Structure formats: C-alpha cells, structure tokens
JSON list of C-alpha atoms in Angstrom, two decimals:
[
{"chain": "A", "resi": 1, "resn": "MET", "atom": "CA", "xyz": [67.74, 93.70, 81.64]},
{"chain": "A", "resi": 2, "resn": "PHE", "atom": "CA", "xyz": [69.21, 91.75, 84.52]},
{"chain": "A", "resi": 3, "resn": "GLN", "atom": "CA", "xyz": [71.01, 88.44, 84.36]},
{"chain": "A", "resi": 4, "resn": "CYS", "atom": "CA", "xyz": [68.94, 85.33, 84.08]},
{"chain": "A", "resi": 5, "resn": "SER", "atom": "CA", "xyz": [67.96, 83.42, 87.21]},
{"chain": "A", "resi": 6, "resn": "SER", "atom": "CA", "xyz": [70.14, 80.41, 86.37]},
{"chain": "A", "resi": 7, "resn": "LEU", "atom": "CA", "xyz": [73.33, 82.49, 86.48]},
{"chain": "A", "resi": 8, "resn": "LEU", "atom": "CA", "xyz": [72.25, 84.09, 89.74]},
{"chain": "A", "resi": 9, "resn": "ALA", "atom": "CA", "xyz": [71.60, 80.66, 91.23]},
{"chain": "A", "resi": 10, "resn": "VAL", "atom": "CA", "xyz": [75.08, 79.48, 90.24]},
{"chain": "A", "resi": 11, "resn": "SER", "atom": "CA", "xyz": [76.58, 82.67, 91.64]},
{"chain": "A", "resi": 12, "resn": "GLN", "atom": "CA", "xyz": [74.72, 82.23, 94.95]},
{"chain": "A", "resi": 13, "resn": "LYS", "atom": "CA", "xyz": [75.90, 78.65, 95.25]},
{"chain": "A", "resi": 14, "resn": "ALA", "atom": "CA", "xyz": [79.51, 79.67, 94.58]},
{"chain": "A", "resi": 15, "resn": "THR", "atom": "CA", "xyz": [79.17, 82.51, 97.09]},
{"chain": "A", "resi": 16, "resn": "ASP", "atom": "CA", "xyz": [77.96, 80.16, 99.83]},
{"chain": "A", "resi": 17, "resn": "VAL", "atom": "CA", "xyz": [80.83, 77.73, 99.22]},
{"chain": "A", "resi": 18, "resn": "VAL", "atom": "CA", "xyz": [83.48, 80.44, 99.22]},
{"chain": "A", "resi": 19, "resn": "LYS", "atom": "CA", "xyz": [81.96, 82.00, 102.34]},
{"chain": "A", "resi": 20, "resn": "TRP", "atom": "CA", "xyz": [82.61, 78.84, 104.33]},
{"chain": "A", "resi": 21, "resn": "ILE", "atom": "CA", "xyz": [86.07, 78.55, 102.80]},
{"chain": "A", "resi": 22, "resn": "SER", "atom": "CA", "xyz": [86.75, 82.11, 103.92]},
{"chain": "A", "resi": 23, "resn": "LEU", "atom": "CA", "xyz": [85.70, 81.33, 107.49]},
{"chain": "A", "resi": 24, "resn": "GLY", "atom": "CA", "xyz": [88.06, 78.36, 107.46]},
{"chain": "A", "resi": 25, "resn": "ALA", "atom": "CA", "xyz": [90.85, 80.53, 106.02]},
{"chain": "A", "resi": 26, "resn": "ILE", "atom": "CA", "xyz": [90.43, 83.13, 108.77]},
{"chain": "A", "resi": 27, "resn": "ALA", "atom": "CA", "xyz": [90.54, 80.41, 111.42]},
{"chain": "A", "resi": 28, "resn": "LEU", "atom": "CA", "xyz": [93.69, 79.00, 109.81]},
{"chain": "A", "resi": 29, "resn": "PHE", "atom": "CA", "xyz": [95.29, 82.46, 109.79]},
{"chain": "A", "resi": 30, "resn": "VAL", "atom": "CA", "xyz": [94.56, 82.86, 113.49]},
{"chain": "A", "resi": 31, "resn": "VAL", "atom": "CA", "xyz": [96.09, 79.48, 114.31]},
{"chain": "A", "resi": 32, "resn": "ILE", "atom": "CA", "xyz": [99.21, 80.26, 112.26]},
{"chain": "A", "resi": 33, "resn": "LEU", "atom": "CA", "xyz": [99.61, 83.65, 113.93]},
{"chain": "A", "resi": 34, "resn": "VAL", "atom": "CA", "xyz": [99.25, 82.13, 117.40]},
{"chain": "A", "resi": 35, "resn": "ILE", "atom": "CA", "xyz": [101.83, 79.44, 116.64]},
{"chain": "A", "resi": 36, "resn": "THR", "atom": "CA", "xyz": [104.34, 81.91, 115.21]},
{"chain": "A", "resi": 37, "resn": "CYS", "atom": "CA", "xyz": [103.73, 84.21, 118.16]},
{"chain": "A", "resi": 38, "resn": "ILE", "atom": "CA", "xyz": [104.46, 81.40, 120.64]},
{"chain": "A", "resi": 39, "resn": "LYS", "atom": "CA", "xyz": [107.61, 80.42, 118.79]},
{"chain": "A", "resi": 40, "resn": "GLY", "atom": "CA", "xyz": [108.62, 84.07, 118.60]},
{"chain": "A", "resi": 41, "resn": "LYS", "atom": "CA", "xyz": [109.86, 84.00, 115.02]},
{"chain": "A", "resi": 42, "resn": "ARG", "atom": "CA", "xyz": [108.05, 86.65, 113.00]},
{"chain": "A", "resi": 43, "resn": "PHE", "atom": "CA", "xyz": [104.94, 87.84, 114.83]},
{"chain": "A", "resi": 44, "resn": "SER", "atom": "CA", "xyz": [104.90, 89.06, 118.40]},
{"chain": "A", "resi": 45, "resn": "THR", "atom": "CA", "xyz": [101.84, 89.44, 120.58]},
{"chain": "A", "resi": 46, "resn": "THR", "atom": "CA", "xyz": [102.14, 93.19, 120.06]},
{"chain": "A", "resi": 47, "resn": "ASP", "atom": "CA", "xyz": [102.05, 92.78, 116.28]},
{"chain": "A", "resi": 48, "resn": "ILE", "atom": "CA", "xyz": [98.91, 90.66, 116.52]},
{"chain": "A", "resi": 49, "resn": "ALA", "atom": "CA", "xyz": [97.28, 93.07, 118.97]},
{"chain": "A", "resi": 50, "resn": "TYR", "atom": "CA", "xyz": [97.85, 96.13, 116.81]},
{"chain": "A", "resi": 51, "resn": "ALA", "atom": "CA", "xyz": [96.86, 94.24, 113.67]},
{"chain": "A", "resi": 52, "resn": "GLY", "atom": "CA", "xyz": [93.61, 93.25, 115.37]},
{"chain": "A", "resi": 53, "resn": "VAL", "atom": "CA", "xyz": [92.86, 96.82, 116.44]},
{"chain": "A", "resi": 54, "resn": "CYS", "atom": "CA", "xyz": [93.62, 98.25, 112.99]},
{"chain": "A", "resi": 55, "resn": "LEU", "atom": "CA", "xyz": [91.63, 95.55, 111.19]},
{"chain": "A", "resi": 56, "resn": "ALA", "atom": "CA", "xyz": [88.68, 96.05, 113.52]},
{"chain": "A", "resi": 57, "resn": "ALA", "atom": "CA", "xyz": [88.76, 99.81, 112.86]},
{"chain": "A", "resi": 58, "resn": "SER", "atom": "CA", "xyz": [88.98, 99.28, 109.08]},
{"chain": "A", "resi": 59, "resn": "PHE", "atom": "CA", "xyz": [86.16, 96.75, 109.15]},
{"chain": "A", "resi": 60, "resn": "ALA", "atom": "CA", "xyz": [83.93, 99.06, 111.20]},
{"chain": "A", "resi": 61, "resn": "LEU", "atom": "CA", "xyz": [84.60, 102.02, 108.89]},
{"chain": "A", "resi": 62, "resn": "SER", "atom": "CA", "xyz": [83.74, 99.88, 105.86]},
{"chain": "A", "resi": 63, "resn": "PHE", "atom": "CA", "xyz": [80.09, 99.92, 106.98]},
{"chain": "A", "resi": 64, "resn": "ILE", "atom": "CA", "xyz": [79.97, 103.72, 106.69]},
{"chain": "A", "resi": 65, "resn": "LYS", "atom": "CA", "xyz": [79.69, 103.92, 102.93]},
{"chain": "A", "resi": 66, "resn": "VAL", "atom": "CA", "xyz": [77.93, 105.20, 99.86]},
{"chain": "A", "resi": 67, "resn": "SER", "atom": "CA", "xyz": [77.27, 102.83, 96.97]},
{"chain": "A", "resi": 68, "resn": "PRO", "atom": "CA", "xyz": [77.02, 104.78, 93.70]},
{"chain": "A", "resi": 69, "resn": "VAL", "atom": "CA", "xyz": [76.92, 101.59, 91.63]},
{"chain": "A", "resi": 70, "resn": "GLN", "atom": "CA", "xyz": [75.07, 98.30, 91.95]},
{"chain": "A", "resi": 71, "resn": "PHE", "atom": "CA", "xyz": [76.62, 95.02, 93.06]},
{"chain": "A", "resi": 72, "resn": "GLY", "atom": "CA", "xyz": [79.50, 96.46, 95.07]},
{"chain": "A", "resi": 73, "resn": "GLY", "atom": "CA", "xyz": [81.75, 99.45, 94.46]},
{"chain": "A", "resi": 74, "resn": "SER", "atom": "CA", "xyz": [81.36, 101.53, 97.63]},
{"chain": "A", "resi": 75, "resn": "ILE", "atom": "CA", "xyz": [82.97, 104.78, 98.75]},
{"chain": "A", "resi": 76, "resn": "THR", "atom": "CA", "xyz": [83.78, 104.29, 102.44]},
{"chain": "A", "resi": 77, "resn": "LEU", "atom": "CA", "xyz": [84.77, 106.60, 105.27]},
{"chain": "A", "resi": 78, "resn": "ALA", "atom": "CA", "xyz": [88.52, 106.00, 104.88]},
{"chain": "A", "resi": 79, "resn": "SER", "atom": "CA", "xyz": [88.15, 102.33, 105.77]},
{"chain": "A", "resi": 80, "resn": "PHE", "atom": "CA", "xyz": [91.65, 101.51, 104.48]},
{"chain": "A", "resi": 81, "resn": "VAL", "atom": "CA", "xyz": [93.40, 104.09, 106.67]},
{"chain": "A", "resi": 82, "resn": "PRO", "atom": "CA", "xyz": [93.88, 102.03, 109.88]},
{"chain": "A", "resi": 83, "resn": "SER", "atom": "CA", "xyz": [95.21, 99.07, 107.88]},
{"chain": "A", "resi": 84, "resn": "LEU", "atom": "CA", "xyz": [97.48, 101.35, 105.84]},
{"chain": "A", "resi": 85, "resn": "ILE", "atom": "CA", "xyz": [98.94, 102.78, 109.03]},
{"chain": "A", "resi": 86, "resn": "TYR", "atom": "CA", "xyz": [99.60, 99.26, 110.30]},
{"chain": "A", "resi": 87, "resn": "ALA", "atom": "CA", "xyz": [101.25, 98.24, 107.03]},
{"chain": "A", "resi": 88, "resn": "TYR", "atom": "CA", "xyz": [103.40, 101.40, 107.07]},
{"chain": "A", "resi": 89, "resn": "LYS", "atom": "CA", "xyz": [104.72, 100.48, 110.52]},
{"chain": "A", "resi": 90, "resn": "ALA", "atom": "CA", "xyz": [104.78, 96.67, 110.33]},
{"chain": "A", "resi": 91, "resn": "GLY", "atom": "CA", "xyz": [106.10, 96.26, 106.78]},
{"chain": "A", "resi": 92, "resn": "PRO", "atom": "CA", "xyz": [104.91, 94.65, 103.54]},
{"chain": "A", "resi": 93, "resn": "VAL", "atom": "CA", "xyz": [104.66, 91.04, 104.73]},
{"chain": "A", "resi": 94, "resn": "LYS", "atom": "CA", "xyz": [102.57, 91.71, 107.82]},
{"chain": "A", "resi": 95, "resn": "GLY", "atom": "CA", "xyz": [100.61, 94.38, 105.95]},
{"chain": "A", "resi": 96, "resn": "THR", "atom": "CA", "xyz": [99.76, 91.91, 103.19]},
{"chain": "A", "resi": 97, "resn": "LEU", "atom": "CA", "xyz": [98.51, 89.30, 105.65]},
{"chain": "A", "resi": 98, "resn": "ALA", "atom": "CA", "xyz": [96.42, 91.92, 107.43]},
{"chain": "A", "resi": 99, "resn": "GLY", "atom": "CA", "xyz": [94.98, 93.04, 104.10]},
{"chain": "A", "resi": 100, "resn": "ILE", "atom": "CA", "xyz": [94.00, 89.50, 103.13]},
{"chain": "A", "resi": 101, "resn": "ILE", "atom": "CA", "xyz": [92.23, 88.99, 106.46]},
{"chain": "A", "resi": 102, "resn": "LEU", "atom": "CA", "xyz": [90.40, 92.30, 105.98]},
{"chain": "A", "resi": 103, "resn": "GLY", "atom": "CA", "xyz": [89.33, 91.19, 102.52]},
{"chain": "A", "resi": 104, "resn": "LEU", "atom": "CA", "xyz": [87.96, 87.91, 103.87]},
{"chain": "A", "resi": 105, "resn": "PHE", "atom": "CA", "xyz": [86.02, 89.75, 106.56]},
{"chain": "A", "resi": 106, "resn": "ASN", "atom": "CA", "xyz": [84.57, 92.11, 103.95]},
{"chain": "A", "resi": 107, "resn": "PHE", "atom": "CA", "xyz": [83.48, 89.16, 101.84]},
{"chain": "A", "resi": 108, "resn": "ILE", "atom": "CA", "xyz": [81.84, 87.39, 104.79]},
{"chain": "A", "resi": 109, "resn": "SER", "atom": "CA", "xyz": [79.96, 90.54, 105.80]},
{"chain": "A", "resi": 110, "resn": "ASP", "atom": "CA", "xyz": [78.50, 91.06, 102.32]},
{"chain": "A", "resi": 111, "resn": "PRO", "atom": "CA", "xyz": [79.19, 87.96, 100.20]},
{"chain": "A", "resi": 112, "resn": "TYR", "atom": "CA", "xyz": [78.67, 88.05, 96.46]},
{"chain": "A", "resi": 113, "resn": "ILE", "atom": "CA", "xyz": [80.84, 86.61, 93.71]},
{"chain": "A", "resi": 114, "resn": "LEU", "atom": "CA", "xyz": [80.33, 85.40, 90.17]},
{"chain": "A", "resi": 115, "resn": "THR", "atom": "CA", "xyz": [83.24, 82.98, 89.82]},
{"chain": "A", "resi": 116, "resn": "PRO", "atom": "CA", "xyz": [86.09, 81.83, 92.11]},
{"chain": "A", "resi": 117, "resn": "MET", "atom": "CA", "xyz": [88.42, 84.01, 90.04]},
{"chain": "A", "resi": 118, "resn": "THR", "atom": "CA", "xyz": [86.46, 87.18, 90.82]},
{"chain": "A", "resi": 119, "resn": "PHE", "atom": "CA", "xyz": [86.64, 86.25, 94.51]},
{"chain": "A", "resi": 120, "resn": "ILE", "atom": "CA", "xyz": [90.42, 85.97, 94.35]},
{"chain": "A", "resi": 121, "resn": "LEU", "atom": "CA", "xyz": [90.74, 89.26, 92.48]},
{"chain": "A", "resi": 122, "resn": "ASP", "atom": "CA", "xyz": [88.22, 91.27, 94.53]},
{"chain": "A", "resi": 123, "resn": "TYR", "atom": "CA", "xyz": [88.80, 89.99, 98.05]},
{"chain": "A", "resi": 124, "resn": "ILE", "atom": "CA", "xyz": [92.28, 88.44, 98.16]},
{"chain": "A", "resi": 125, "resn": "LEU", "atom": "CA", "xyz": [94.57, 90.30, 95.77]},
{"chain": "A", "resi": 126, "resn": "ALA", "atom": "CA", "xyz": [92.80, 93.67, 95.90]},
{"chain": "A", "resi": 127, "resn": "PHE", "atom": "CA", "xyz": [93.01, 93.79, 99.70]},
{"chain": "A", "resi": 128, "resn": "ALA", "atom": "CA", "xyz": [96.47, 92.21, 99.81]},
{"chain": "A", "resi": 129, "resn": "SER", "atom": "CA", "xyz": [97.66, 95.34, 98.00]},
{"chain": "A", "resi": 130, "resn": "ILE", "atom": "CA", "xyz": [97.53, 97.07, 101.41]},
{"chain": "A", "resi": 131, "resn": "GLY", "atom": "CA", "xyz": [100.90, 95.43, 102.04]},
{"chain": "A", "resi": 132, "resn": "LEU", "atom": "CA", "xyz": [102.47, 97.70, 99.40]},
{"chain": "A", "resi": 133, "resn": "MET", "atom": "CA", "xyz": [102.19, 100.51, 101.94]},
{"chain": "A", "resi": 134, "resn": "GLY", "atom": "CA", "xyz": [104.95, 98.72, 103.85]},
{"chain": "A", "resi": 135, "resn": "PHE", "atom": "CA", "xyz": [107.46, 99.88, 101.23]},
{"chain": "A", "resi": 136, "resn": "ALA", "atom": "CA", "xyz": [106.57, 103.56, 101.71]},
{"chain": "A", "resi": 137, "resn": "PRO", "atom": "CA", "xyz": [108.99, 104.20, 104.63]},
{"chain": "A", "resi": 138, "resn": "LYS", "atom": "CA", "xyz": [111.84, 103.09, 102.34]},
{"chain": "A", "resi": 139, "resn": "LEU", "atom": "CA", "xyz": [111.30, 105.90, 99.82]},
{"chain": "A", "resi": 140, "resn": "GLY", "atom": "CA", "xyz": [114.54, 107.66, 100.64]},
{"chain": "A", "resi": 141, "resn": "LYS", "atom": "CA", "xyz": [114.60, 111.08, 102.30]},
{"chain": "A", "resi": 142, "resn": "LEU", "atom": "CA", "xyz": [111.16, 112.16, 101.17]},
{"chain": "A", "resi": 143, "resn": "PRO", "atom": "CA", "xyz": [108.93, 113.83, 103.78]},
{"chain": "A", "resi": 144, "resn": "VAL", "atom": "CA", "xyz": [106.57, 111.53, 105.64]},
{"chain": "A", "resi": 145, "resn": "THR", "atom": "CA", "xyz": [103.62, 113.24, 103.96]},
{"chain": "A", "resi": 146, "resn": "ALA", "atom": "CA", "xyz": [104.98, 112.41, 100.51]},
{"chain": "A", "resi": 147, "resn": "LYS", "atom": "CA", "xyz": [105.73, 108.81, 101.50]},
{"chain": "A", "resi": 148, "resn": "VAL", "atom": "CA", "xyz": [102.21, 108.32, 102.85]},
{"chain": "A", "resi": 149, "resn": "VAL", "atom": "CA", "xyz": [100.58, 109.84, 99.77]},
{"chain": "A", "resi": 150, "resn": "ILE", "atom": "CA", "xyz": [102.71, 107.84, 97.33]},
{"chain": "A", "resi": 151, "resn": "GLY", "atom": "CA", "xyz": [102.16, 104.62, 99.28]},
{"chain": "A", "resi": 152, "resn": "THR", "atom": "CA", "xyz": [98.39, 105.12, 99.37]},
{"chain": "A", "resi": 153, "resn": "VAL", "atom": "CA", "xyz": [98.19, 105.91, 95.65]},
{"chain": "A", "resi": 154, "resn": "ILE", "atom": "CA", "xyz": [100.24, 102.79, 94.83]},
{"chain": "A", "resi": 155, "resn": "VAL", "atom": "CA", "xyz": [97.96, 100.65, 96.99]},
{"chain": "A", "resi": 156, "resn": "PHE", "atom": "CA", "xyz": [94.82, 101.94, 95.29]},
{"chain": "A", "resi": 157, "resn": "ALA", "atom": "CA", "xyz": [96.41, 101.70, 91.84]},
{"chain": "A", "resi": 158, "resn": "ALA", "atom": "CA", "xyz": [97.09, 98.00, 92.47]},
{"chain": "A", "resi": 159, "resn": "ARG", "atom": "CA", "xyz": [93.60, 97.58, 93.88]},
{"chain": "A", "resi": 160, "resn": "PHE", "atom": "CA", "xyz": [92.18, 99.31, 90.79]},
{"chain": "A", "resi": 161, "resn": "ILE", "atom": "CA", "xyz": [93.97, 96.86, 88.49]},
{"chain": "A", "resi": 162, "resn": "PHE", "atom": "CA", "xyz": [92.67, 93.80, 90.35]},
{"chain": "A", "resi": 163, "resn": "HIS", "atom": "CA", "xyz": [89.10, 95.12, 90.44]},
{"chain": "A", "resi": 164, "resn": "LEU", "atom": "CA", "xyz": [89.42, 96.07, 86.78]},
{"chain": "A", "resi": 165, "resn": "CYS", "atom": "CA", "xyz": [90.28, 92.47, 85.83]},
{"chain": "A", "resi": 166, "resn": "SER", "atom": "CA", "xyz": [87.47, 91.16, 88.01]},
{"chain": "A", "resi": 167, "resn": "GLY", "atom": "CA", "xyz": [85.02, 93.61, 86.45]},
{"chain": "A", "resi": 168, "resn": "PHE", "atom": "CA", "xyz": [86.05, 92.47, 82.99]},
{"chain": "A", "resi": 169, "resn": "ILE", "atom": "CA", "xyz": [85.02, 88.91, 83.94]},
{"chain": "A", "resi": 170, "resn": "PHE", "atom": "CA", "xyz": [81.89, 90.24, 85.63]},
{"chain": "A", "resi": 171, "resn": "PHE", "atom": "CA", "xyz": [80.65, 92.15, 82.60]},
{"chain": "A", "resi": 172, "resn": "ALA", "atom": "CA", "xyz": [81.74, 89.44, 80.18]},
{"chain": "A", "resi": 173, "resn": "GLU", "atom": "CA", "xyz": [79.22, 87.13, 81.85]},
{"chain": "A", "resi": 174, "resn": "ASP", "atom": "CA", "xyz": [76.41, 89.67, 81.30]},
{"chain": "A", "resi": 175, "resn": "SER", "atom": "CA", "xyz": [75.89, 89.63, 85.04]},
{"chain": "A", "resi": 176, "resn": "VAL", "atom": "CA", "xyz": [74.57, 93.19, 85.28]},
{"chain": "A", "resi": 177, "resn": "TRP", "atom": "CA", "xyz": [73.15, 94.11, 81.91]},
{"chain": "A", "resi": 178, "resn": "ALA", "atom": "CA", "xyz": [72.28, 91.61, 79.24]},
{"chain": "A", "resi": 179, "resn": "ASP", "atom": "CA", "xyz": [73.45, 91.87, 75.65]},
{"chain": "A", "resi": 180, "resn": "LEU", "atom": "CA", "xyz": [76.42, 94.13, 76.32]},
{"chain": "A", "resi": 181, "resn": "PRO", "atom": "CA", "xyz": [78.83, 94.19, 73.36]},
{"chain": "A", "resi": 182, "resn": "GLN", "atom": "CA", "xyz": [81.65, 91.82, 74.23]},
{"chain": "A", "resi": 183, "resn": "THR", "atom": "CA", "xyz": [84.28, 94.11, 72.71]},
{"chain": "A", "resi": 184, "resn": "ASN", "atom": "CA", "xyz": [83.55, 96.86, 75.28]},
{"chain": "A", "resi": 185, "resn": "MET", "atom": "CA", "xyz": [83.80, 94.79, 78.47]},
{"chain": "A", "resi": 186, "resn": "PHE", "atom": "CA", "xyz": [87.12, 96.38, 79.43]},
{"chain": "A", "resi": 187, "resn": "VAL", "atom": "CA", "xyz": [85.67, 99.87, 78.95]},
{"chain": "A", "resi": 188, "resn": "TYR", "atom": "CA", "xyz": [82.64, 99.04, 81.09]},
{"chain": "A", "resi": 189, "resn": "SER", "atom": "CA", "xyz": [84.85, 97.70, 83.86]},
{"chain": "A", "resi": 190, "resn": "PHE", "atom": "CA", "xyz": [87.16, 100.73, 83.69]},
{"chain": "A", "resi": 191, "resn": "ILE", "atom": "CA", "xyz": [84.26, 103.17, 83.99]},
{"chain": "A", "resi": 192, "resn": "TYR", "atom": "CA", "xyz": [82.74, 101.09, 86.79]},
{"chain": "A", "resi": 193, "resn": "GLN", "atom": "CA", "xyz": [85.93, 101.27, 88.88]},
{"chain": "A", "resi": 194, "resn": "CYS", "atom": "CA", "xyz": [86.39, 104.98, 88.19]},
{"chain": "A", "resi": 195, "resn": "VAL", "atom": "CA", "xyz": [83.01, 105.70, 89.75]},
{"chain": "A", "resi": 196, "resn": "TYR", "atom": "CA", "xyz": [84.13, 104.87, 93.29]},
{"chain": "A", "resi": 197, "resn": "LEU", "atom": "CA", "xyz": [87.82, 103.90, 93.66]},
{"chain": "A", "resi": 198, "resn": "PRO", "atom": "CA", "xyz": [89.41, 107.33, 92.94]},
{"chain": "A", "resi": 199, "resn": "ALA", "atom": "CA", "xyz": [87.03, 108.92, 95.45]},
{"chain": "A", "resi": 200, "resn": "ASP", "atom": "CA", "xyz": [87.84, 106.27, 98.06]},
{"chain": "A", "resi": 201, "resn": "CYS", "atom": "CA", "xyz": [91.55, 106.85, 97.45]},
{"chain": "A", "resi": 202, "resn": "ALA", "atom": "CA", "xyz": [91.18, 110.63, 97.74]},
{"chain": "A", "resi": 203, "resn": "ILE", "atom": "CA", "xyz": [89.42, 110.29, 101.10]},
{"chain": "A", "resi": 204, "resn": "CYS", "atom": "CA", "xyz": [92.16, 108.02, 102.46]},
{"chain": "A", "resi": 205, "resn": "VAL", "atom": "CA", "xyz": [94.90, 110.37, 101.23]},
{"chain": "A", "resi": 206, "resn": "ALA", "atom": "CA", "xyz": [93.17, 113.39, 102.78]},
{"chain": "A", "resi": 207, "resn": "VAL", "atom": "CA", "xyz": [92.73, 111.67, 106.15]},
{"chain": "A", "resi": 208, "resn": "LEU", "atom": "CA", "xyz": [96.33, 110.42, 106.24]},
{"chain": "A", "resi": 209, "resn": "VAL", "atom": "CA", "xyz": [97.70, 113.85, 105.32]},
{"chain": "A", "resi": 210, "resn": "VAL", "atom": "CA", "xyz": [95.69, 115.40, 108.15]},
{"chain": "A", "resi": 211, "resn": "LEU", "atom": "CA", "xyz": [97.00, 112.76, 110.55]},
{"chain": "A", "resi": 212, "resn": "VAL", "atom": "CA", "xyz": [100.58, 113.45, 109.48]},
{"chain": "A", "resi": 213, "resn": "LYS", "atom": "CA", "xyz": [100.24, 117.24, 109.67]},
{"chain": "A", "resi": 214, "resn": "THR", "atom": "CA", "xyz": [98.66, 117.06, 113.14]},
{"chain": "A", "resi": 215, "resn": "LYS", "atom": "CA", "xyz": [101.41, 114.69, 114.38]},
{"chain": "A", "resi": 216, "resn": "VAL", "atom": "CA", "xyz": [98.81, 112.04, 115.17]},
{"chain": "A", "resi": 217, "resn": "PHE", "atom": "CA", "xyz": [100.39, 109.73, 112.62]},
{"chain": "A", "resi": 218, "resn": "ASP", "atom": "CA", "xyz": [103.78, 109.93, 114.38]},
{"chain": "A", "resi": 219, "resn": "LYS", "atom": "CA", "xyz": [102.14, 109.32, 117.75]},
{"chain": "A", "resi": 220, "resn": "LEU", "atom": "CA", "xyz": [100.42, 106.18, 116.45]},
{"chain": "A", "resi": 221, "resn": "LEU", "atom": "CA", "xyz": [103.69, 104.86, 115.04]},
{"chain": "A", "resi": 222, "resn": "ASN", "atom": "CA", "xyz": [105.47, 105.61, 118.32]},
{"chain": "A", "resi": 223, "resn": "VAL", "atom": "CA", "xyz": [102.82, 103.75, 120.29]},
{"chain": "A", "resi": 224, "resn": "MET", "atom": "CA", "xyz": [103.24, 100.69, 118.06]},
{"chain": "A", "resi": 225, "resn": "GLY", "atom": "CA", "xyz": [107.02, 100.91, 118.32]},
{"chain": "A", "resi": 226, "resn": "ARG", "atom": "CA", "xyz": [106.93, 101.35, 122.09]},
{"chain": "A", "resi": 227, "resn": "GLY", "atom": "CA", "xyz": [104.87, 98.21, 122.50]},
{"chain": "A", "resi": 228, "resn": "ARG", "atom": "CA", "xyz": [107.37, 96.23, 120.41]},
{"chain": "A", "resi": 229, "resn": "LYS", "atom": "CA", "xyz": [110.32, 97.53, 122.44]},
{"chain": "A", "resi": 230, "resn": "THR", "atom": "CA", "xyz": [108.56, 96.63, 125.69]},
{"chain": "A", "resi": 231, "resn": "GLU", "atom": "CA", "xyz": [108.36, 93.02, 124.56]},
{"chain": "A", "resi": 232, "resn": "GLU", "atom": "CA", "xyz": [112.00, 92.98, 123.54]},
{"chain": "A", "resi": 233, "resn": "LYS", "atom": "CA", "xyz": [113.29, 94.35, 126.86]},
{"chain": "A", "resi": 234, "resn": "PRO", "atom": "CA", "xyz": [112.45, 91.30, 129.01]},
{"chain": "A", "resi": 235, "resn": "GLU", "atom": "CA", "xyz": [114.28, 89.08, 126.53]},
{"chain": "A", "resi": 236, "resn": "ALA", "atom": "CA", "xyz": [117.31, 91.36, 126.63]},
{"chain": "A", "resi": 237, "resn": "ALA", "atom": "CA", "xyz": [117.19, 91.41, 130.42]},
{"chain": "A", "resi": 238, "resn": "GLN", "atom": "CA", "xyz": [117.12, 87.61, 130.55]},
{"chain": "A", "resi": 239, "resn": "THR", "atom": "CA", "xyz": [120.13, 87.49, 128.24]},
{"chain": "A", "resi": 240, "resn": "GLU", "atom": "CA", "xyz": [122.04, 89.93, 130.40]},
{"chain": "A", "resi": 241, "resn": "ASN", "atom": "CA", "xyz": [121.12, 88.01, 133.57]},
{"chain": "A", "resi": 242, "resn": "GLY", "atom": "CA", "xyz": [122.23, 84.79, 131.95]},
{"chain": "A", "resi": 243, "resn": "ALA", "atom": "CA", "xyz": [125.55, 86.36, 130.98]},
{"chain": "A", "resi": 244, "resn": "ASP", "atom": "CA", "xyz": [126.04, 87.67, 134.53]},
{"chain": "A", "resi": 245, "resn": "GLU", "atom": "CA", "xyz": [125.40, 84.20, 135.94]},
{"chain": "A", "resi": 246, "resn": "VAL", "atom": "CA", "xyz": [127.96, 82.67, 133.59]},
{"chain": "A", "resi": 247, "resn": "ASN", "atom": "CA", "xyz": [130.53, 85.30, 134.55]},
{"chain": "A", "resi": 248, "resn": "ALA", "atom": "CA", "xyz": [129.85, 84.70, 138.24]},
{"chain": "A", "resi": 249, "resn": "GLU", "atom": "CA", "xyz": [130.36, 80.96, 137.82]},
{"chain": "A", "resi": 250, "resn": "ASP", "atom": "CA", "xyz": [133.66, 81.57, 136.01]},
{"chain": "A", "resi": 251, "resn": "GLU", "atom": "CA", "xyz": [134.87, 83.81, 138.83]},
{"chain": "A", "resi": 252, "resn": "ASN", "atom": "CA", "xyz": [133.96, 81.21, 141.42]},
{"chain": "A", "resi": 253, "resn": "ARG", "atom": "CA", "xyz": [135.89, 78.56, 139.52]},
{"chain": "A", "resi": 254, "resn": "LYS", "atom": "CA", "xyz": [138.94, 80.81, 139.44]}
]
C-alpha cells in the first residue's frame, strides 16, 4: 500500500540535503537584511523587528494544528494571520521575503520532501504568496474588511495552485498509495488540497475580519507605522540641523 523503501530512502536523503540548504538560506537572508538595514536603503530596523515578531507568531501558531491527511496538509490556528498583517502593512516585496523565511522555518521544523521541485512549490512559492497581501491596500476605495478578505483569498488561491502542482508530482511518484491510475493524479491532488486549505483559509479570514471589526487591526497597523515614523524623525532632525548650520555660516560670511 505504501511506497517502497527505496523511494523513501531517496526522499529522506533529499530532505536532509535541503534542510541544510534551508538553514544556510535563512542565515543568508539575515545577513542581507542586516546589511540593507545598516545602509538604510529598503529595510529599517523597525521593519526587521516587526517582521521577526510576526514570523515568530505565525511559526508558533503553525504548531497548533489538525492534520486530516497524511504526509502534511494541516489546518492551523490562523498561522498565516500575523504574516498577512505584516504583508498588508509592509507591502508585497517585504511580505514575500517574510513568507519565504516562514516557509523555510516550517520546512526545518517538520522536513519532508519527495523531490527538489516539491520543496520549491510547497515551501518557497506557496509561502511566498503571502506577499500578495501587500497589494490589498491598493484595492481602491473598498472597505478595509473587503480588502483584507480579498487579499487573504488571493493568497490562499495562489498557495492552493502551488500545492496542487506539488501534489500532482507527489501522487505521480506513487508516494502515498501504490498503483494509482496515472491519469487521475491531478484529481487526487485537487481533492487532497481541498481537505485542508479551504478550512485554513476560512479560519484566517474569520480571524482577520474580527480583528478589523474590533479595531485591533487598525491599532496594529498604527503601531507599525508609528515605529517607522520614529526612525524617520531623527534623520529629518539631522537634515534640519544641517540646513540651519549652513544658513548660519552664510549669515556670518555676510
């Protein structure tokens, strides 16, 4: 019924290799973020701090889960919500990077892949879709509730597609049940994803709607924005002081 031991051995070997690659990738991400923070180009220390808090919250919530299917596919306690909030505030680029890091952490905590391609689909692209939430604030004059709901549904729709492609590869290798008809691999993968992803999406939507209705969502965004403004003020003050010094020197010359 289950896949032969040789395929499992190959899968375990690939998992171990990719696990170490993931650790190296996370370390590289941290170094890049620190460098860009020091240079002050794209990421500020506030951005990194809030990203870290949101990622930690998402990662912790991912352990509170129900697994209705074998070999992955868990319904979590709104584990995407903190990262979605960060992406909504920080934008698509920063949200995408945060999503990739979250995916790598999820892989390291419970590593299992069949091929390198399934790793890319399940842990890189599927989690990178969190960045799509960064486009939600740009949806015109729609209410915040509608923007949040639409953004979340788009994120999970993209995630569904990536997991669907990965599942097609997974079932095509007979990695769960042997002798499955090859012509039905897409159907098997579709049903597999439908068992848990819609429920996970519904939980995230419900939590975000509650946060919006109770004004908690706005408060969280304001806190993130206030931290960013606090960092910008010293720079503005230095600029103003520098301009005052130049004006004073000009007056003295006159």
